mmCIF file of C-alpha atoms in Angstrom:
data_model
loop_
_atom_site.group_PDB
_atom_site.id
_atom_site.type_symbol
_atom_site.label_atom_id
_atom_site.label_comp_id
_atom_site.label_asym_id
_atom_site.label_seq_id
_atom_site.Cartn_x
_atom_site.Cartn_y
_atom_site.Cartn_z
ATOM 1 C CA UNK A 418 82.798 -32.804 -22.833
ATOM 2 C CA UNK A 419 80.247 -34.769 -20.792
ATOM 3 C CA UNK A 420 76.685 -34.663 -22.084
ATOM 4 C CA UNK A 421 75.070 -33.130 -19.039
ATOM 5 C CA UNK A 422 74.544 -29.623 -17.723
ATOM 6 C CA UNK A 423 76.807 -27.896 -15.228
ATOM 7 C CA UNK A 424 75.455 -26.537 -11.958
ATOM 8 C CA UNK A 425 75.155 -23.013 -13.401
ATOM 9 C CA UNK A 426 73.442 -24.314 -16.518
ATOM 10 C CA UNK A 427 71.006 -26.295 -14.397
ATOM 11 C CA UNK A 428 70.140 -23.123 -12.479
ATOM 12 C CA UNK A 429 69.516 -21.330 -15.780
ATOM 13 C CA UNK A 430 67.268 -24.187 -16.901
ATOM 14 C CA UNK A 431 65.262 -24.032 -13.683
ATOM 15 C CA UNK A 432 64.845 -20.266 -14.021
ATOM 16 C CA UNK A 433 63.805 -20.496 -17.671
ATOM 17 C CA UNK A 434 61.425 -23.379 -16.953
ATOM 18 C CA UNK A 435 59.667 -21.538 -14.143
ATOM 19 C CA UNK A 436 59.447 -18.321 -16.162
ATOM 20 C CA UNK A 437 58.072 -19.920 -19.334
ATOM 21 C CA UNK A 438 55.507 -21.940 -17.390
ATOM 22 C CA UNK A 439 54.314 -18.874 -15.487
ATOM 23 C CA UNK A 440 54.537 -16.140 -18.128
ATOM 24 C CA UNK A 441 54.849 -17.912 -21.471
ATOM 25 C CA UNK A 442 52.123 -20.535 -21.263
ATOM 26 C CA UNK A 443 49.949 -21.560 -24.193
ATOM 27 C CA UNK A 444 46.816 -20.029 -22.675
ATOM 28 C CA UNK A 445 48.323 -16.631 -21.870
ATOM 29 C CA UNK A 446 50.564 -16.242 -24.918
ATOM 30 C CA UNK A 447 50.068 -18.447 -27.982
ATOM 31 C CA UNK A 448 46.279 -18.760 -27.821
ATOM 32 C CA UNK A 449 45.828 -15.162 -26.723
ATOM 33 C CA UNK A 450 47.820 -13.560 -29.540
ATOM 34 C CA UNK A 451 46.499 -16.013 -32.120
ATOM 35 C CA UNK A 452 42.868 -15.522 -31.186
ATOM 36 C CA UNK A 453 42.987 -11.721 -31.281
ATOM 37 C CA UNK A 454 44.777 -11.797 -34.641
ATOM 38 C CA UNK A 455 47.909 -10.019 -33.406
ATOM 39 C CA UNK A 456 49.940 -8.763 -36.377
ATOM 40 C CA UNK A 457 53.229 -9.649 -34.663
ATOM 41 C CA UNK A 458 52.185 -12.989 -33.204
ATOM 42 C CA UNK A 459 53.934 -12.413 -29.873
ATOM 43 C CA UNK A 460 53.801 -10.083 -26.891
ATOM 44 C CA UNK A 461 56.352 -7.273 -26.722
ATOM 45 C CA UNK A 462 55.892 -7.070 -22.946
ATOM 46 C CA UNK A 463 57.034 -10.688 -22.672
ATOM 47 C CA UNK A 464 60.016 -9.927 -24.896
ATOM 48 C CA UNK A 465 61.037 -7.214 -22.429
ATOM 49 C CA UNK A 466 60.716 -9.736 -19.607
ATOM 50 C CA UNK A 467 63.128 -11.966 -21.525
ATOM 51 C CA UNK A 468 65.535 -9.029 -21.466
ATOM 52 C CA UNK A 469 65.056 -8.372 -17.751
ATOM 53 C CA UNK A 470 66.102 -11.961 -17.045
ATOM 54 C CA UNK A 471 69.159 -11.562 -19.266
ATOM 55 C CA UNK A 472 68.003 -14.097 -21.855
ATOM 56 C CA UNK A 473 68.367 -11.721 -24.807
ATOM 57 C CA UNK A 474 72.031 -11.135 -23.952
ATOM 58 C CA UNK A 475 73.140 -14.746 -23.612
ATOM 59 C CA UNK A 476 75.224 -14.705 -26.814
ATOM 60 C CA UNK A 477 76.212 -11.027 -26.662
ATOM 61 C CA UNK A 478 79.776 -10.497 -25.362
ATOM 62 C CA UNK A 479 80.199 -9.077 -21.866
ATOM 63 C CA UNK A 480 82.127 -6.118 -23.292
ATOM 64 C CA UNK A 481 78.935 -5.070 -25.073
ATOM 65 C CA UNK A 482 76.639 -5.546 -22.107
ATOM 66 C CA UNK A 483 75.677 -9.179 -22.614
ATOM 67 C CA UNK A 484 76.284 -12.315 -20.571
ATOM 68 C CA UNK A 485 78.956 -13.712 -22.878
ATOM 69 C CA UNK A 486 77.637 -17.255 -22.609
ATOM 70 C CA UNK A 487 77.280 -19.839 -25.358
ATOM 71 C CA UNK A 488 74.998 -21.947 -27.484
ATOM 72 C CA UNK A 489 74.439 -24.468 -24.703
ATOM 73 C CA UNK A 490 72.866 -21.739 -22.579
ATOM 74 C CA UNK A 491 70.843 -20.362 -25.502
ATOM 75 C CA UNK A 492 69.627 -23.901 -26.161
ATOM 76 C CA UNK A 493 68.507 -24.267 -22.557
ATOM 77 C CA UNK A 494 66.181 -21.287 -22.970
ATOM 78 C CA UNK A 495 64.974 -22.541 -26.345
ATOM 79 C CA UNK A 496 64.122 -25.975 -24.969
ATOM 80 C CA UNK A 497 61.845 -24.330 -22.409
ATOM 81 C CA UNK A 498 60.334 -22.142 -25.133
ATOM 82 C CA UNK A 499 59.594 -25.347 -27.019
ATOM 83 C CA UNK A 500 57.962 -26.987 -24.016
ATOM 84 C CA UNK A 501 55.470 -24.137 -23.704
ATOM 85 C CA UNK A 502 55.187 -23.123 -27.374
ATOM 86 C CA UNK A 503 56.041 -19.628 -26.143
ATOM 87 C CA UNK A 504 55.836 -17.191 -29.076
ATOM 88 C CA UNK A 505 58.882 -14.938 -29.080
ATOM 89 C CA UNK A 506 61.589 -13.635 -31.430
ATOM 90 C CA UNK A 507 64.325 -15.237 -29.303
ATOM 91 C CA UNK A 508 65.616 -17.714 -31.907
ATOM 92 C CA UNK A 509 65.897 -15.329 -34.839
ATOM 93 C CA UNK A 510 66.857 -12.226 -32.841
ATOM 94 C CA UNK A 511 68.914 -13.267 -29.802
ATOM 95 C CA UNK A 512 70.564 -16.208 -31.568
ATOM 96 C CA UNK A 513 70.700 -15.881 -35.376
ATOM 97 C CA UNK A 514 70.848 -12.089 -35.711
ATOM 98 C CA UNK A 515 73.212 -11.665 -32.764
ATOM 99 C CA UNK A 516 75.601 -14.124 -34.430
ATOM 100 C CA UNK A 517 75.312 -12.309 -37.754
ATOM 101 C CA UNK A 518 76.165 -8.910 -36.274
ATOM 102 C CA UNK A 519 78.878 -10.103 -33.898
ATOM 103 C CA UNK A 520 82.225 -8.372 -34.356
ATOM 104 C CA UNK A 521 80.873 -5.729 -36.753
ATOM 105 C CA UNK A 522 79.913 -2.046 -36.339
ATOM 106 C CA UNK A 523 76.284 -3.137 -36.627
ATOM 107 C CA UNK A 524 76.575 -4.781 -33.225
ATOM 108 C CA UNK A 525 77.004 -1.369 -31.584
ATOM 109 C CA UNK A 526 73.918 -0.157 -33.441
ATOM 110 C CA UNK A 527 71.558 -3.040 -32.642
ATOM 111 C CA UNK A 528 72.787 -4.901 -29.563
ATOM 112 C CA UNK A 529 71.532 -2.295 -27.038
ATOM 113 C CA UNK A 530 67.972 -2.635 -28.319
ATOM 114 C CA UNK A 531 68.165 -6.424 -28.265
ATOM 115 C CA UNK A 532 69.530 -6.342 -24.721
ATOM 116 C CA UNK A 533 66.623 -4.109 -23.682
ATOM 117 C CA UNK A 534 64.005 -6.293 -25.345
ATOM 118 C CA UNK A 535 63.043 -3.410 -27.613
ATOM 119 C CA UNK A 536 64.524 -4.581 -30.923
ATOM 120 C CA UNK A 537 63.346 -7.465 -33.082
ATOM 121 C CA UNK A 538 65.527 -8.808 -35.890
ATOM 122 C CA UNK A 539 64.887 -11.271 -38.703
ATOM 123 C CA UNK A 540 66.932 -13.387 -41.096
ATOM 124 C CA UNK A 541 66.044 -13.331 -44.810
ATOM 125 C CA UNK A 542 67.739 -16.219 -46.605
ATOM 126 C CA UNK A 543 65.182 -18.543 -48.198
ATOM 127 C CA UNK A 544 63.791 -17.739 -51.633
ATOM 128 C CA UNK A 545 61.930 -20.966 -52.456
ATOM 129 C CA UNK A 546 59.600 -23.332 -50.579
ATOM 130 C CA UNK A 547 62.582 -25.355 -49.312
ATOM 131 C CA UNK A 548 65.688 -24.183 -47.443
ATOM 132 C CA UNK A 549 68.530 -24.008 -49.972
ATOM 133 C CA UNK A 550 70.991 -21.300 -48.867
ATOM 134 C CA UNK A 551 73.525 -22.386 -51.472
ATOM 135 C CA UNK A 552 71.108 -21.260 -54.207
ATOM 136 C CA UNK A 553 70.753 -17.588 -53.263
ATOM 137 C CA UNK A 554 69.626 -15.720 -56.378
ATOM 138 C CA UNK A 555 68.820 -12.291 -54.939
ATOM 139 C CA UNK A 556 71.295 -9.799 -56.385
ATOM 140 C CA UNK A 557 73.306 -6.962 -54.895
ATOM 141 C CA UNK A 558 74.625 -4.673 -57.628
ATOM 142 C CA UNK A 559 76.836 -1.692 -56.933
ATOM 143 C CA UNK A 560 74.986 1.594 -57.290
ATOM 144 C CA UNK A 561 76.947 4.734 -56.475
ATOM 145 C CA UNK A 562 78.160 4.465 -52.884
ATOM 146 C CA UNK A 563 75.827 1.594 -52.099
ATOM 147 C CA UNK A 564 74.138 -1.492 -53.470
ATOM 148 C CA UNK A 565 70.849 -2.116 -55.205
ATOM 149 C CA UNK A 566 69.174 -5.168 -53.703
ATOM 150 C CA UNK A 567 66.819 -6.953 -56.086
ATOM 151 C CA UNK A 568 64.866 -10.115 -55.391
ATOM 152 C CA UNK A 569 62.383 -11.875 -53.159
ATOM 153 C CA UNK A 570 62.625 -13.677 -49.830
ATOM 154 C CA UNK A 571 60.072 -15.867 -48.104
ATOM 155 C CA UNK A 572 59.613 -17.717 -44.813
ATOM 156 C CA UNK A 573 61.183 -14.743 -43.011
ATOM 157 C CA UNK A 574 60.241 -15.541 -39.419
ATOM 158 C CA UNK A 575 59.360 -12.353 -37.477
ATOM 159 C CA UNK A 576 59.966 -10.419 -40.678
ATOM 160 C CA UNK A 577 56.720 -8.471 -40.346
ATOM 161 C CA UNK A 578 57.720 -7.042 -36.961
ATOM 162 C CA UNK A 579 61.484 -6.769 -37.464
ATOM 163 C CA UNK A 580 63.330 -3.516 -36.898
ATOM 164 C CA UNK A 581 66.293 -4.861 -38.860
ATOM 165 C CA UNK A 582 66.579 -7.718 -41.333
ATOM 166 C CA UNK A 583 69.800 -9.603 -42.026
ATOM 167 C CA UNK A 584 69.602 -10.229 -45.779
ATOM 168 C CA UNK A 585 71.707 -12.614 -47.850
ATOM 169 C CA UNK A 586 72.257 -11.512 -51.461
ATOM 170 C CA UNK A 587 74.694 -12.371 -54.228
ATOM 171 C CA UNK A 588 77.093 -9.615 -55.277
ATOM 172 C CA UNK A 589 79.651 -9.857 -58.076
ATOM 173 C CA UNK A 590 82.250 -10.842 -55.468
ATOM 174 C CA UNK A 591 80.024 -13.515 -53.919
ATOM 175 C CA UNK A 592 77.371 -13.893 -51.222
ATOM 176 C CA UNK A 593 77.154 -10.784 -49.050
ATOM 177 C CA UNK A 594 75.084 -10.044 -45.951
ATOM 178 C CA UNK A 595 73.299 -6.742 -45.401
ATOM 179 C CA UNK A 596 71.572 -5.174 -42.395
ATOM 180 C CA UNK A 597 68.430 -3.592 -43.834
ATOM 181 C CA UNK A 598 66.384 -1.381 -41.543
ATOM 182 C CA UNK A 599 62.614 -1.423 -41.287
ATOM 183 C CA UNK A 600 61.038 0.972 -43.767
ATOM 184 C CA UNK A 601 64.023 1.025 -46.118
ATOM 185 C CA UNK A 602 63.288 2.354 -49.602
ATOM 186 C CA UNK A 603 62.283 -0.392 -52.000
ATOM 187 C CA UNK A 604 61.446 -2.917 -49.261
ATOM 188 C CA UNK A 605 57.950 -4.389 -49.419
ATOM 189 C CA UNK A 606 56.869 -6.657 -46.549
ATOM 190 C CA UNK A 607 53.810 -8.913 -46.571
ATOM 191 C CA UNK A 608 52.939 -10.575 -43.276
ATOM 192 C CA UNK A 609 51.987 -14.253 -43.513
ATOM 193 C CA UNK A 610 50.416 -16.360 -40.772
ATOM 194 C CA UNK A 611 52.236 -19.690 -40.564
ATOM 195 C CA UNK A 612 50.713 -23.077 -39.767
ATOM 196 C CA UNK A 613 51.419 -22.724 -36.045
ATOM 197 C CA UNK A 614 49.853 -19.273 -35.768
ATOM 198 C CA UNK A 615 53.170 -17.407 -35.730
ATOM 199 C CA UNK A 616 53.841 -14.615 -38.205
ATOM 200 C CA UNK A 617 56.364 -14.793 -41.007
ATOM 201 C CA UNK A 618 56.805 -12.582 -44.032
ATOM 202 C CA UNK A 619 57.382 -12.468 -47.734
ATOM 203 C CA UNK A 620 59.772 -9.698 -48.692
ATOM 204 C CA UNK A 621 60.425 -7.980 -51.989
ATOM 205 C CA UNK A 622 63.581 -5.901 -52.389
ATOM 206 C CA UNK A 623 64.060 -3.335 -55.132
ATOM 207 C CA UNK A 624 66.045 -0.459 -53.723
ATOM 208 C CA UNK A 625 69.451 0.923 -52.830
ATOM 209 C CA UNK A 626 71.091 0.532 -49.438
ATOM 210 C CA UNK A 627 74.160 2.395 -48.246
ATOM 211 C CA UNK A 628 77.510 0.619 -48.297
ATOM 212 C CA UNK A 629 77.463 0.814 -44.498
ATOM 213 C CA UNK A 630 74.667 -1.778 -44.569
ATOM 214 C CA UNK A 631 77.159 -4.494 -45.528
ATOM 215 C CA UNK A 632 77.835 -6.940 -42.704
ATOM 216 C CA UNK A 633 81.508 -7.893 -42.770
ATOM 217 C CA UNK A 634 83.191 -7.930 -46.166
ATOM 218 C CA UNK A 635 81.614 -7.746 -49.607
ATOM 219 C CA UNK A 636 81.716 -11.278 -50.973
ATOM 220 C CA UNK A 637 82.548 -12.690 -47.552
ATOM 221 C CA UNK A 638 79.027 -13.616 -46.561
ATOM 222 C CA UNK A 639 79.206 -17.385 -46.995
ATOM 223 C CA UNK A 640 81.384 -17.951 -43.932
ATOM 224 C CA UNK A 641 79.276 -15.620 -41.794
ATOM 225 C CA UNK A 642 76.053 -17.159 -43.070
ATOM 226 C CA UNK A 643 77.341 -20.646 -42.266
ATOM 227 C CA UNK A 644 77.993 -19.534 -38.683
ATOM 228 C CA UNK A 645 74.583 -17.884 -38.418
ATOM 229 C CA UNK A 646 72.736 -20.891 -39.813
ATOM 230 C CA UNK A 647 74.688 -23.216 -37.533
ATOM 231 C CA UNK A 648 73.521 -21.219 -34.535
ATOM 232 C CA UNK A 649 69.948 -21.118 -35.825
ATOM 233 C CA UNK A 650 69.836 -24.834 -36.582
ATOM 234 C CA UNK A 651 71.194 -25.822 -33.182
ATOM 235 C CA UNK A 652 68.669 -23.491 -31.574
ATOM 236 C CA UNK A 653 65.792 -24.910 -33.596
ATOM 237 C CA UNK A 654 66.900 -28.427 -32.628
ATOM 238 C CA UNK A 655 66.794 -27.470 -28.950
ATOM 239 C CA UNK A 656 63.308 -26.044 -29.341
ATOM 240 C CA UNK A 657 62.201 -29.232 -31.111
ATOM 241 C CA UNK A 658 63.554 -31.337 -28.247
ATOM 242 C CA UNK A 659 61.582 -29.275 -25.740
ATOM 243 C CA UNK A 660 58.465 -29.466 -27.883
ATOM 244 C CA UNK A 661 58.727 -33.231 -28.303
ATOM 245 C CA UNK A 662 59.449 -33.811 -24.630
ATOM 246 C CA UNK A 663 56.381 -31.866 -23.544
ATOM 247 C CA UNK A 664 54.189 -33.592 -26.139
ATOM 248 C CA UNK A 665 55.373 -36.941 -24.805
ATOM 249 C CA UNK A 666 54.679 -35.889 -21.211
ATOM 250 C CA UNK A 667 51.163 -34.765 -22.083
ATOM 251 C CA UNK A 668 50.515 -38.054 -23.863
ATOM 252 C CA UNK A 669 51.809 -40.215 -21.022
ATOM 253 C CA UNK A 670 49.624 -38.271 -18.584
ATOM 254 C CA UNK A 671 46.628 -38.912 -20.819
ATOM 255 C CA UNK A 672 47.422 -42.636 -20.965
ATOM 256 C CA UNK A 673 47.287 -42.679 -17.163
ATOM 257 C CA UNK A 674 43.811 -41.104 -17.112
ATOM 258 C CA UNK A 675 41.860 -42.455 -20.099
ATOM 259 C CA UNK A 676 39.973 -45.693 -19.544
ATOM 260 C CA UNK A 677 38.887 -48.151 -22.234
ATOM 261 C CA UNK A 678 37.485 -51.644 -21.815
ATOM 262 C CA UNK A 679 37.450 -51.031 -18.077
ATOM 263 C CA UNK A 680 41.211 -50.389 -17.881
ATOM 264 C CA UNK A 681 43.546 -47.444 -18.095
ATOM 265 C CA UNK A 682 44.872 -47.444 -21.646
ATOM 266 C CA UNK A 683 48.353 -46.880 -20.253
ATOM 267 C CA UNK A 684 48.239 -50.446 -18.936
ATOM 268 C CA UNK A 685 48.240 -51.857 -22.460
ATOM 269 C CA UNK A 686 51.720 -53.153 -23.196
ATOM 270 C CA UNK A 687 51.685 -52.080 -26.834
ATOM 271 C CA UNK A 688 51.234 -48.436 -25.806
ATOM 272 C CA UNK A 689 53.904 -48.784 -23.121
ATOM 273 C CA UNK A 690 56.366 -50.020 -25.743
ATOM 274 C CA UNK A 691 55.599 -47.074 -27.995
ATOM 275 C CA UNK A 692 56.032 -44.610 -25.132
ATOM 276 C CA UNK A 693 59.360 -46.197 -24.163
ATOM 277 C CA UNK A 694 60.583 -46.025 -27.757
ATOM 278 C CA UNK A 695 59.602 -42.361 -27.962
ATOM 279 C CA UNK A 696 61.436 -41.580 -24.724
ATOM 280 C CA UNK A 697 64.609 -43.184 -26.081
ATOM 281 C CA UNK A 698 64.398 -41.260 -29.358
ATOM 282 C CA UNK A 699 63.991 -37.951 -27.545
ATOM 283 C CA UNK A 700 66.957 -38.648 -25.276
ATOM 284 C CA UNK A 701 69.125 -39.397 -28.314
ATOM 285 C CA UNK A 702 67.965 -36.134 -29.895
ATOM 286 C CA UNK A 703 68.709 -34.219 -26.687
ATOM 287 C CA UNK A 704 72.226 -35.682 -26.508
ATOM 288 C CA UNK A 705 72.924 -34.905 -30.172
ATOM 289 C CA UNK A 706 71.698 -31.343 -29.725
ATOM 290 C CA UNK A 707 73.779 -30.736 -26.612
ATOM 291 C CA UNK A 708 76.860 -32.114 -28.363
ATOM 292 C CA UNK A 709 76.254 -29.821 -31.341
ATOM 293 C CA UNK A 710 75.952 -26.821 -29.022
ATOM 294 C CA UNK A 711 79.156 -27.754 -27.210
ATOM 295 C CA UNK A 712 81.049 -28.071 -30.497
ATOM 296 C CA UNK A 713 79.750 -24.678 -31.630
ATOM 297 C CA UNK A 714 80.978 -23.120 -28.399
ATOM 298 C CA UNK A 715 84.387 -24.736 -28.972
ATOM 299 C CA UNK A 716 84.458 -23.531 -32.612
ATOM 300 C CA UNK A 717 85.199 -27.143 -33.539
ATOM 301 C CA UNK A 718 85.531 -28.101 -37.229
ATOM 302 C CA UNK A 719 83.127 -30.959 -36.439
ATOM 303 C CA UNK A 720 80.386 -28.561 -35.365
ATOM 304 C CA UNK A 721 78.785 -28.126 -38.788
ATOM 305 C CA UNK A 722 78.181 -31.844 -39.291
ATOM 306 C CA UNK A 723 76.991 -32.368 -35.725
ATOM 307 C CA UNK A 724 74.547 -29.488 -36.003
ATOM 308 C CA UNK A 725 72.992 -31.150 -39.044
ATOM 309 C CA UNK A 726 72.804 -34.461 -37.174
ATOM 310 C CA UNK A 727 71.081 -32.700 -34.277
ATOM 311 C CA UNK A 728 68.595 -30.828 -36.474
ATOM 312 C CA UNK A 729 67.662 -33.988 -38.377
ATOM 313 C CA UNK A 730 67.400 -36.157 -35.264
ATOM 314 C CA UNK A 731 65.484 -33.599 -33.227
ATOM 315 C CA UNK A 732 63.081 -33.109 -36.110
ATOM 316 C CA UNK A 733 62.463 -36.854 -36.427
ATOM 317 C CA UNK A 734 62.010 -37.366 -32.675
ATOM 318 C CA UNK A 735 59.704 -34.380 -32.307
ATOM 319 C CA UNK A 736 57.610 -35.472 -35.261
ATOM 320 C CA UNK A 737 57.264 -38.945 -33.745
ATOM 321 C CA UNK A 738 56.228 -37.362 -30.436
ATOM 322 C CA UNK A 739 53.455 -35.228 -31.903
ATOM 323 C CA UNK A 740 52.196 -37.970 -34.206
ATOM 324 C CA UNK A 741 52.043 -40.493 -31.371
ATOM 325 C CA UNK A 742 50.514 -37.843 -29.148
ATOM 326 C CA UNK A 743 47.659 -37.039 -31.487
ATOM 327 C CA UNK A 744 47.016 -40.708 -32.231
ATOM 328 C CA UNK A 745 47.030 -41.816 -28.593
ATOM 329 C CA UNK A 746 44.711 -38.969 -27.647
ATOM 330 C CA UNK A 747 42.290 -40.240 -30.268
ATOM 331 C CA UNK A 748 39.715 -37.955 -31.852
ATOM 332 C CA UNK A 749 40.118 -35.203 -29.273
ATOM 333 C CA UNK A 750 43.738 -34.874 -30.356
ATOM 334 C CA UNK A 751 42.458 -33.251 -33.542
ATOM 335 C CA UNK A 752 40.441 -30.585 -31.713
ATOM 336 C CA UNK A 753 41.663 -27.076 -30.986
ATOM 337 C CA UNK A 754 40.545 -27.369 -27.355
ATOM 338 C CA UNK A 755 43.377 -29.810 -26.640
ATOM 339 C CA UNK A 756 46.901 -28.425 -26.807
ATOM 340 C CA UNK A 757 48.507 -31.512 -28.370
ATOM 341 C CA UNK A 758 47.446 -30.393 -31.853
ATOM 342 C CA UNK A 759 49.219 -27.069 -31.345
ATOM 343 C CA UNK A 760 52.442 -28.984 -30.752
ATOM 344 C CA UNK A 761 52.018 -30.768 -34.083
ATOM 345 C CA UNK A 762 51.575 -27.446 -35.888
ATOM 346 C CA UNK A 763 54.632 -25.897 -34.286
ATOM 347 C CA UNK A 764 56.643 -29.027 -35.059
ATOM 348 C CA UNK A 765 55.908 -28.682 -38.769
ATOM 349 C CA UNK A 766 57.112 -25.077 -38.865
ATOM 350 C CA UNK A 767 60.287 -25.756 -36.881
ATOM 351 C CA UNK A 768 61.066 -28.838 -38.954
ATOM 352 C CA UNK A 769 61.237 -26.687 -42.101
ATOM 353 C CA UNK A 770 63.057 -23.753 -40.507
ATOM 354 C CA UNK A 771 66.769 -23.785 -41.449
ATOM 355 C CA UNK A 772 66.397 -27.072 -43.324
ATOM 356 C CA UNK A 773 64.359 -30.235 -42.819
ATOM 357 C CA UNK A 774 65.637 -33.707 -41.978
ATOM 358 C CA UNK A 775 66.197 -34.701 -45.604
ATOM 359 C CA UNK A 776 68.275 -31.574 -46.247
ATOM 360 C CA UNK A 777 70.517 -32.230 -43.263
ATOM 361 C CA UNK A 778 70.875 -35.969 -43.911
ATOM 362 C CA UNK A 779 72.018 -35.132 -47.432
ATOM 363 C CA UNK A 780 74.355 -32.456 -46.079
ATOM 364 C CA UNK A 781 76.051 -34.885 -43.686
ATOM 365 C CA UNK A 782 76.353 -37.527 -46.411
ATOM 366 C CA UNK A 783 78.026 -35.056 -48.763
ATOM 367 C CA UNK A 784 80.400 -33.872 -46.036
ATOM 368 C CA UNK A 785 81.405 -37.485 -45.451
ATOM 369 C CA UNK A 786 82.095 -38.078 -49.135
ATOM 370 C CA UNK A 787 78.999 -40.009 -50.156
#
């Protein structure tokens, strides 16, 4: 498929861009909720506005009230979220959790709330400082008609405000996913403020859940988890592209305004070369991300590798954008008054979410036989 948006996708992008700029700006959302110490880190009223525009139903099938669109469209919204650093549960709820619940009885239970912007979901996979889903140690032991979940999870984005958590645990038959409701017996949640001001959670599980909590088949969680993580990684890559693009735009604007030695610093050729290089890197990342989304929508066997390429490339390009941005802004780039530093903080969180560049480079190498 060509690496550009269709007419309908362009209209969606324009709608999302206008909405995020007007309602999801840094001043009205990120700074506001951060500065008042909001326990959720985002505005529930804004989440309902997402629903009113249909964003929360992008990946939900039409038969269940959604739009029945694909990962390209979800990525369009996420890129605009990245541009504005808009705090929302869109990535983990409307992308990752929706994929996890798709085609199961849990979809009927939770999709209506997601469509209405009333339900927040989270994904509990990581158990160590780094993303290593193949090393899940949390156990799920049969107990009567259910399972006893035992273990700890960390870096659970939106976990503190989630109504339902998709949990990956290891049963005797293999990795199994569970839908654990807020307030479940034996679930202890500790909210943690992340580097970018958003709220994650550490979770401790030591209780029994009903057998109905199983998502899919017992022992069949690896395939579902791979699909969920693929969706999450492609979404995170799209958000990183939006973040990096906006950081670059802010920096170029600053180069056109700041004077030094009697000249605009943007007239210095060395800075022009660096800006041009950054632009090229971001365009490569955008193309890789769009290709990954297209392959996911096609259910292509090449999707998994391309998603890792996109996540690694988007992470590298975004990191370059925020580093160059802070450096070219000079000392003021380190102050909280200027937004460029907020982009650097968000970049660091997104880079780690669902695996950093080193993880995905290694993953691609292994898939290619190295």
